[in-house]
XYZ file of C-alpha atoms in Angstrom:
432
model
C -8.202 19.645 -1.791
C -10.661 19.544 0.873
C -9.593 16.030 2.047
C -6.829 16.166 -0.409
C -3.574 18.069 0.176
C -3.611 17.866 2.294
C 4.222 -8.610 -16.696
C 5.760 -10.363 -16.851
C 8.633 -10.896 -14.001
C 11.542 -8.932 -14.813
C 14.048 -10.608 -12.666
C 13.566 -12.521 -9.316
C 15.522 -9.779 -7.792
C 12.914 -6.536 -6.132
C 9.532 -8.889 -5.944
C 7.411 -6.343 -6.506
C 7.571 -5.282 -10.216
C 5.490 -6.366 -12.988
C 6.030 -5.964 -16.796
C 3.382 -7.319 -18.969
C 4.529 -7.224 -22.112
C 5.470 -5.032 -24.323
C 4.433 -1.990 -21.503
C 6.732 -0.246 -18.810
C 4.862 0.113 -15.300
C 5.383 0.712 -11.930
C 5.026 -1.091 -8.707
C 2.351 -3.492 -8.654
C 0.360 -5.212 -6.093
C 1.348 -9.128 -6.911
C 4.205 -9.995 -9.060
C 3.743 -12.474 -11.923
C 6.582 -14.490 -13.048
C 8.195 -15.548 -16.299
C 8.805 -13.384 -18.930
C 6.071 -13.562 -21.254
C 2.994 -15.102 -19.107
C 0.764 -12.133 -18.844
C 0.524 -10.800 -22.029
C 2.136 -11.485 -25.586
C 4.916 -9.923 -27.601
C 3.086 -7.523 -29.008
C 5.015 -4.405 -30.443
C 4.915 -0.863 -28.771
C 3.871 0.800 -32.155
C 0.759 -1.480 -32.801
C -0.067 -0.358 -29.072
C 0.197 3.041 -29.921
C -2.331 2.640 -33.676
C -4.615 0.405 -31.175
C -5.179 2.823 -28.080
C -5.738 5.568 -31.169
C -9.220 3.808 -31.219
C -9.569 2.609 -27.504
C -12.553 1.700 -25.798
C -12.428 3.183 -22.433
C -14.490 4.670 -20.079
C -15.446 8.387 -20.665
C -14.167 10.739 -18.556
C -15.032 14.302 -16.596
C -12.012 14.732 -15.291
C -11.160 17.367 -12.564
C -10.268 20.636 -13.460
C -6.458 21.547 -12.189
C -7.722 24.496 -10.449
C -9.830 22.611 -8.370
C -7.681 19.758 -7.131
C -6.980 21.491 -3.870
C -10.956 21.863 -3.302
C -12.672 18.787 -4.782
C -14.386 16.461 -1.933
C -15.318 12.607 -2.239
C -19.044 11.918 -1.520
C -18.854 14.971 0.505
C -16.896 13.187 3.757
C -14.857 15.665 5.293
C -11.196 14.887 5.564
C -11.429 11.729 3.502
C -8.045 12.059 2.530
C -5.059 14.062 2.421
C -1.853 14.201 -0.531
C 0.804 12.073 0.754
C 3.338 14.579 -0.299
C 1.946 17.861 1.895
C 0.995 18.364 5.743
C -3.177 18.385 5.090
C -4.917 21.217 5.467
C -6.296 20.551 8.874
C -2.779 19.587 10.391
C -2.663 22.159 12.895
C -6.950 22.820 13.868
C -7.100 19.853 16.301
C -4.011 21.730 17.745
C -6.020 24.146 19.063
C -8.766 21.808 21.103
C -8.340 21.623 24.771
C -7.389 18.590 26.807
C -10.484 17.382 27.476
C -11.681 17.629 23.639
C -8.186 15.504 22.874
C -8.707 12.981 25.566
C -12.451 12.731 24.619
C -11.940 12.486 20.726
C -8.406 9.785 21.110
C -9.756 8.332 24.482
C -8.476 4.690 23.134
C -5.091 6.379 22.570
C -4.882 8.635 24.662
C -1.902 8.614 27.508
C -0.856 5.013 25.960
C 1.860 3.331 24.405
C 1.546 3.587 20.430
C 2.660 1.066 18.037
C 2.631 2.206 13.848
C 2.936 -0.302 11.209
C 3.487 0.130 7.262
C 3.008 -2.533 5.004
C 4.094 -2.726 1.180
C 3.515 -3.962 -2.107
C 4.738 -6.961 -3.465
C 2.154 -9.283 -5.126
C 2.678 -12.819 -4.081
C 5.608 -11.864 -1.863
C 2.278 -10.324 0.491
C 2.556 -14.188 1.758
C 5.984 -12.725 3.345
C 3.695 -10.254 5.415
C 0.539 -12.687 6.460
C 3.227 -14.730 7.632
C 4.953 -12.467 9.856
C 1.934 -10.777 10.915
C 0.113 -14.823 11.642
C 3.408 -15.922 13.376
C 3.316 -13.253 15.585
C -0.329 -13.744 16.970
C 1.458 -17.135 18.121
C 4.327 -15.618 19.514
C 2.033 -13.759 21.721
C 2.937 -10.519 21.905
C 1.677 -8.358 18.772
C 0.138 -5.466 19.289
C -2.633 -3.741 18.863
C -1.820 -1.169 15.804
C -2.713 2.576 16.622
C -1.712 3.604 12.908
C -2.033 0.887 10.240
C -0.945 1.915 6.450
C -0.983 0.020 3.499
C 0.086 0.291 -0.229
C -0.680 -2.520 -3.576
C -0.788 -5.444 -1.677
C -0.506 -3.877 1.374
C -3.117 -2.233 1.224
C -5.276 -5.796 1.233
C -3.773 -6.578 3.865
C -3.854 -4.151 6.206
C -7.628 -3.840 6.772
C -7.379 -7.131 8.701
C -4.214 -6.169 10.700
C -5.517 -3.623 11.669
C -8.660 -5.080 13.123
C -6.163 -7.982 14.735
C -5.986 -11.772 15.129
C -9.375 -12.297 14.618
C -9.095 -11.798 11.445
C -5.971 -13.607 10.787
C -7.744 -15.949 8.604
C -9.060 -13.694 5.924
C -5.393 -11.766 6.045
C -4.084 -15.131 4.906
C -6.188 -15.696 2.510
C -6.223 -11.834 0.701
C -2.607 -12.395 0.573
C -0.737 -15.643 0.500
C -3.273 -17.982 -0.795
C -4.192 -16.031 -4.054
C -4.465 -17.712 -7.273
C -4.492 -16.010 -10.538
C -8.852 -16.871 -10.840
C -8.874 -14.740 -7.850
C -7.385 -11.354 -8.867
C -7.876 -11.161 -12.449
C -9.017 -11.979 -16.225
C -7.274 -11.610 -19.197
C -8.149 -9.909 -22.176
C -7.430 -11.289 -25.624
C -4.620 -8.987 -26.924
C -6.313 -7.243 -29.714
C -8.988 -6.200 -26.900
C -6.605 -5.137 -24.571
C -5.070 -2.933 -27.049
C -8.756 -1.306 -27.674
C -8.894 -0.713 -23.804
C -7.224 0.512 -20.625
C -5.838 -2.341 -19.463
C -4.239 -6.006 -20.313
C -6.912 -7.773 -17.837
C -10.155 -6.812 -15.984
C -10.263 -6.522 -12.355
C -13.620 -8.501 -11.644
C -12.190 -11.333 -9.866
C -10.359 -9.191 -7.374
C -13.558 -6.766 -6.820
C -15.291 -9.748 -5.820
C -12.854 -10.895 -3.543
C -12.769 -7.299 -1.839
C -16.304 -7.468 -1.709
C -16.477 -10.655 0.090
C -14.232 -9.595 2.985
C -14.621 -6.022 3.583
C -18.627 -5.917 4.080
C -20.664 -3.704 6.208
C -19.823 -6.102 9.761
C -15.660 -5.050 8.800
C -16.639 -1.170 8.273
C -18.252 -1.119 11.363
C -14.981 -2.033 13.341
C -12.581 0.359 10.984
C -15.355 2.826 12.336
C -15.381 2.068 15.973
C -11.826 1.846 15.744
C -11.844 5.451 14.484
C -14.105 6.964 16.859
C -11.444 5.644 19.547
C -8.505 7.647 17.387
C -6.923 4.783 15.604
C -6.095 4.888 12.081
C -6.368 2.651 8.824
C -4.545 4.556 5.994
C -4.195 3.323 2.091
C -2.068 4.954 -0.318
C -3.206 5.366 -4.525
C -1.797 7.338 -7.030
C -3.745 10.226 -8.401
C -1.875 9.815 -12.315
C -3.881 13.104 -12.893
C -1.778 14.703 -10.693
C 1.199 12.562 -10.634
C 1.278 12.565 -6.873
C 0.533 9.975 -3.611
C -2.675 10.170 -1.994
C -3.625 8.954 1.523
C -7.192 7.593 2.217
C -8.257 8.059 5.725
C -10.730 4.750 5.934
C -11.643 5.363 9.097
C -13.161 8.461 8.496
C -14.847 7.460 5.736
C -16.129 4.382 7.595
C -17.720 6.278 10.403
C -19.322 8.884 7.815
C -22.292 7.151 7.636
C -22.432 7.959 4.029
C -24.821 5.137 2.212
C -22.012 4.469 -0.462
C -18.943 4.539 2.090
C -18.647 0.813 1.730
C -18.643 1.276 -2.084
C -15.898 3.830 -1.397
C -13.713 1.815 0.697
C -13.781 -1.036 -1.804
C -12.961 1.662 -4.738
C -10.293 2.748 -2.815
C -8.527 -0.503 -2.045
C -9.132 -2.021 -5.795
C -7.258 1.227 -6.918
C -4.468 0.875 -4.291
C -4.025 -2.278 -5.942
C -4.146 -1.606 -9.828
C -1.462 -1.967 -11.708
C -0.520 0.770 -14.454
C -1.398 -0.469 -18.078
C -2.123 -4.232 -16.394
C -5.498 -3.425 -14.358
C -7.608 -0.562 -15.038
C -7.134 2.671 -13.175
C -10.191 3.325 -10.967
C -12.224 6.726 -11.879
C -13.463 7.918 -8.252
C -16.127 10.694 -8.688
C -15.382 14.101 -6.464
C -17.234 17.239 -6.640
C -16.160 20.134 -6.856
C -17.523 23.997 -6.902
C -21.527 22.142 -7.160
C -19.963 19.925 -10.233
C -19.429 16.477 -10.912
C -15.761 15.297 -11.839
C -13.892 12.207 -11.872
C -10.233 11.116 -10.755
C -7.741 8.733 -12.036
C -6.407 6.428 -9.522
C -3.903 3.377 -9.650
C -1.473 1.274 -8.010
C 0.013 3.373 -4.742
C 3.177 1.953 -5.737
C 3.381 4.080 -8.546
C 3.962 7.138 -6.234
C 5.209 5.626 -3.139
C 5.907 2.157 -2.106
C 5.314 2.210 1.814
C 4.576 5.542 3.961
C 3.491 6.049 7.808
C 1.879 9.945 7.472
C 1.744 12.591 5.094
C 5.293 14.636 4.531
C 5.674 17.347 6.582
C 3.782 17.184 9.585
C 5.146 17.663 13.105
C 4.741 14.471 14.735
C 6.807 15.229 17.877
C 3.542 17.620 18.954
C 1.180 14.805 17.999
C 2.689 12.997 20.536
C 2.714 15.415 22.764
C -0.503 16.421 22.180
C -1.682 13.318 22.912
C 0.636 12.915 25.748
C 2.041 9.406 24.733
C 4.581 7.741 26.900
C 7.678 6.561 25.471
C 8.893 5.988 21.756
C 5.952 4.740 19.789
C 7.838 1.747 17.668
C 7.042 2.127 14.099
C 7.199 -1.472 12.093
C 7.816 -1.581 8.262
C 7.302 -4.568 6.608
C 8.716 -4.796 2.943
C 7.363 -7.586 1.069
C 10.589 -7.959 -1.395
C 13.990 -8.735 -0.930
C 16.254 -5.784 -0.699
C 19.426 -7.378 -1.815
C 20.643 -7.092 -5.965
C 20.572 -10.194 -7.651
C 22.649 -11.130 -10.619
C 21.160 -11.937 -13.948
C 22.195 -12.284 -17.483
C 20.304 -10.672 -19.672
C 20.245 -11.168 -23.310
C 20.579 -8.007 -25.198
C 17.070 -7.434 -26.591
C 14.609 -4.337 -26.375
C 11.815 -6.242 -23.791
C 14.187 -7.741 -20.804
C 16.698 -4.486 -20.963
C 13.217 -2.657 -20.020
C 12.382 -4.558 -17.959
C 15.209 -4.950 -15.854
C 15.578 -1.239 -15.942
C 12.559 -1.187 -14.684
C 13.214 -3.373 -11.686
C 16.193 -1.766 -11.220
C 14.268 1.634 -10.719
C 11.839 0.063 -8.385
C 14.021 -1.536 -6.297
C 15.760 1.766 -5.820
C 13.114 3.914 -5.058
C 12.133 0.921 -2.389
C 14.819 1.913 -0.782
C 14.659 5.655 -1.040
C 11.051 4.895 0.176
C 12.837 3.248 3.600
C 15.337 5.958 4.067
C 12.411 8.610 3.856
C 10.407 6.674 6.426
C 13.758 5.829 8.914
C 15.115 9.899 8.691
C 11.084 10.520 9.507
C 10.996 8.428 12.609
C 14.525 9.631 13.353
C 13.410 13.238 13.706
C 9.969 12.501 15.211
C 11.955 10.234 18.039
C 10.056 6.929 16.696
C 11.912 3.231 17.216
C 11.783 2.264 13.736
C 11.629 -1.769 13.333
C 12.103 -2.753 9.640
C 11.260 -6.530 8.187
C 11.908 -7.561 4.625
C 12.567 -11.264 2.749
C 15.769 -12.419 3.748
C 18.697 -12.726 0.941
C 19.084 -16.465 1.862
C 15.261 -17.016 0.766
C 16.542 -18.070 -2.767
C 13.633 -20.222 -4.005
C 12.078 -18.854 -7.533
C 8.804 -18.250 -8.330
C 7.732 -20.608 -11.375
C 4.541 -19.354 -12.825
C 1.681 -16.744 -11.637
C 1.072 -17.177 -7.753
C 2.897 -19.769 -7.469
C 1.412 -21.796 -4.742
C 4.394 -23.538 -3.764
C 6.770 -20.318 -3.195
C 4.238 -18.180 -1.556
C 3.896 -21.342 1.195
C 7.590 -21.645 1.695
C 8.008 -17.315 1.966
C 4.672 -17.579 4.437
C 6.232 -20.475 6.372
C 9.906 -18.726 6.635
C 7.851 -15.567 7.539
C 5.750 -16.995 10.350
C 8.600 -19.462 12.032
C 10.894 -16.144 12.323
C 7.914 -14.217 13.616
C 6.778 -17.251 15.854
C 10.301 -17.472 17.654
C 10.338 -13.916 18.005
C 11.197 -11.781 14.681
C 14.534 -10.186 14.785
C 13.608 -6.444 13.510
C 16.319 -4.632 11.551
C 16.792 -1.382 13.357
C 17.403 1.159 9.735
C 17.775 -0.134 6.418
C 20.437 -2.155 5.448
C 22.668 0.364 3.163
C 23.046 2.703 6.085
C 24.585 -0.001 8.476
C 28.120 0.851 7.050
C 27.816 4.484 7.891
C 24.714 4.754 10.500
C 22.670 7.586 11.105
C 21.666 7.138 14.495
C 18.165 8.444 15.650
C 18.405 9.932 18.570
């Protein structure tokens, strides 16, 4: 494309799943516990005779020949596939010094600092905490690439734009109550429709705190060369997409706000749970619509698209040093041991979890052997194995304050990073 090649808790064990029953989804922004809260036993085949006669919205959708040409509100490089070097990898290649230094002049010739934040529902208290404790240690930096995914992805607006906006980061993330992110539907609804639950509550929460004063900054931040990057999944195309805020920020485009908000409410969908978002593109002087969800459903953290060569970014830019690269994964990383009792839902489910959990990690791995080639420090933080304490109910108030607490005392007294992921310590790979 044009700006595009570029439940129910399962188990308290990867943090980040949600089931609501009786569907199979992906990686979800929040994670809502107990078995049966969100939605009720209904069976798979009456799911199947209900969505025969859904209500949902009607659709245009994009044509697969165009989905390497279609363009969002017409904004060049909006965006880029998550999966593929974009299109215009190599064209600022070609400008001169003086065009580089002019167009990156705030980071330009300067230490860089990257960080990636995940998914993980509630467990996003794990991240505000880190990231609050760390404006009191004194010494966190000011991002030159912020990414986010689900629940990272409401996050990382406001760590990105730094400590002044500590307060809303808390709040978008470890203070969230049910009221605040979603409605149910009645079942028999549901069944006619998309989704188990409508989104309104957490559009009005987006709306509240990223406003025309917070697209200013993303944009001011952009015309300096910094970066705020979400990641959706285009379920059309079964692949990850990367949203270049910044750009669309400082497109002076009347609906960019609209966009941004889009864009974040569909990082932060969850499959079958939340409706996917349909964001209009155009392509060939046509009007079309895409299907976007939960990033988690394609990738559950990510620093820059696959495939491009970020040793001559650097270069290019002629940073000094290793640029340290910081990966916060809002779940535990550890298996836990259940028993499960031998029926259809929880063997799902915990499949399910299983899969997610493993593909978390095969989502760190990608991201470490990345930094390792591209001579990055990586710095990795996740939720400690001796954080044991169980979520009770949906956003549980009480566990997300203990996680944020253990989160920002760590970070406070000076957060000891894990250099690579866990399951290579046996047999490192060293970067080099």
């Amino acid at each position: 494309m044009k700006g595009l090649t570029g439940g129910a808790k399962v188990t308290h064990g990867a943090r980040g799943l949600l089931i609501p029953q009786p569907f199979v989804i992906m990686h979800s922004p929040m994670r809502i516990s107990a078995r049966s809260r969100l939605a009720s036993s209904a069976l798979v085949p009456a799911l199947l005779l209900a969505t025969a006669c859904a209500h949902v919205p009607e659709r245009t959708p994009l044509p697969a020949e165009h989905i390497d040409d279609a363009t969002v509100l017409g904004i060049p490089r909006a965006r880029s596939w998550g999966d593929a070097p974009p299109p215009w990898d190599h064209d600022w290649h070609t400008w001169s010094k003086a065009e580089v230094k002019e167009r990156y002049s705030g980071v330009y010739g300067r230490r860089h600092s990257y960080l990636a934040i995940s998914g993980g529902g509630e467990n996003g208290a794990f991240a505000a905490g880190l990231l609050l404790g760390w404006t009191e240690a004194g010494d966190r930096p000011e991002f030159t690439i912020v990414t986010g995914v689900s629940a990272g992805a409401l996050v990382a607006p406001f760590a990105f734009l730094g400590p002044e906006y500590d307060d809303v980061l808390k709040i978008v993330s470890s203070e969230l109550k049910p009221g605040d992110v979603y409605k149910k539907r009645g079942i028999i609804r549901a069944l006619r429709t998309d989704a188990m639950a409508t989104t309104g509550p957490l559009q009005a929460l987006i709306a509240k705190h990223v406003d025309e004063e917070v697209m200013e900054k993303i944009a001011a931040a952009h015309r300096e060369g910094r970066a705020l990057n979400i990641g959706t999944a285009n379920l059309d195309s079964m692949r990850p997409v990367i949203w270049r805020i910044g750009a669309i920020a400082n497109s002076g485009h009347p609906r960019a706000l609209e966009l941004i908000r889009k864009i974040l409410l569909a990082s932060a969908s969850i499959p079958a749970f939340f409706s996917p978002v349909l964001i209009p593109v155009e392509a060939s002087g046509e009007m079309y619509d895409e299907l976007h969800v939960d990033g988690g459903a394609a990738s559950q953290v990510f620093l820059y698209p696959i495939g491009i060569d970020f040793e001559q970014v650097l270069e290019k830019l002629e940073v000094p040093g290793k640029p340290k690269v910081y990966v916060i994964r809002n779940s535990r990383l550890d298996p836990m041991y259940e028993q499960l009792p031998n029926r259809l839902i929880p063997i799902a489910g915990r499949s399910l979890e299983s899969l997610v959990r493993t593909q978390g990690i095969g989502d760190l791995f990608r991201l470490y052997l990345e930094t390792c080639r591209d001579g990055l420090d990586f710095n990795l933080a996740y939720i400690p194995a001796e954080f044991t304490k169980a979520s009770t109910k949906e956003f549980d108030t009480e566990y997300m304050q203990e996680l944020y607490d253990l989160a920002y005392k760590r970070a406070a007294e000076g957060y000891e990073w894990e250099k690579m992921p866990p399951e290579l310590e046996e047999a490192p790979l060293r970067c080099r």
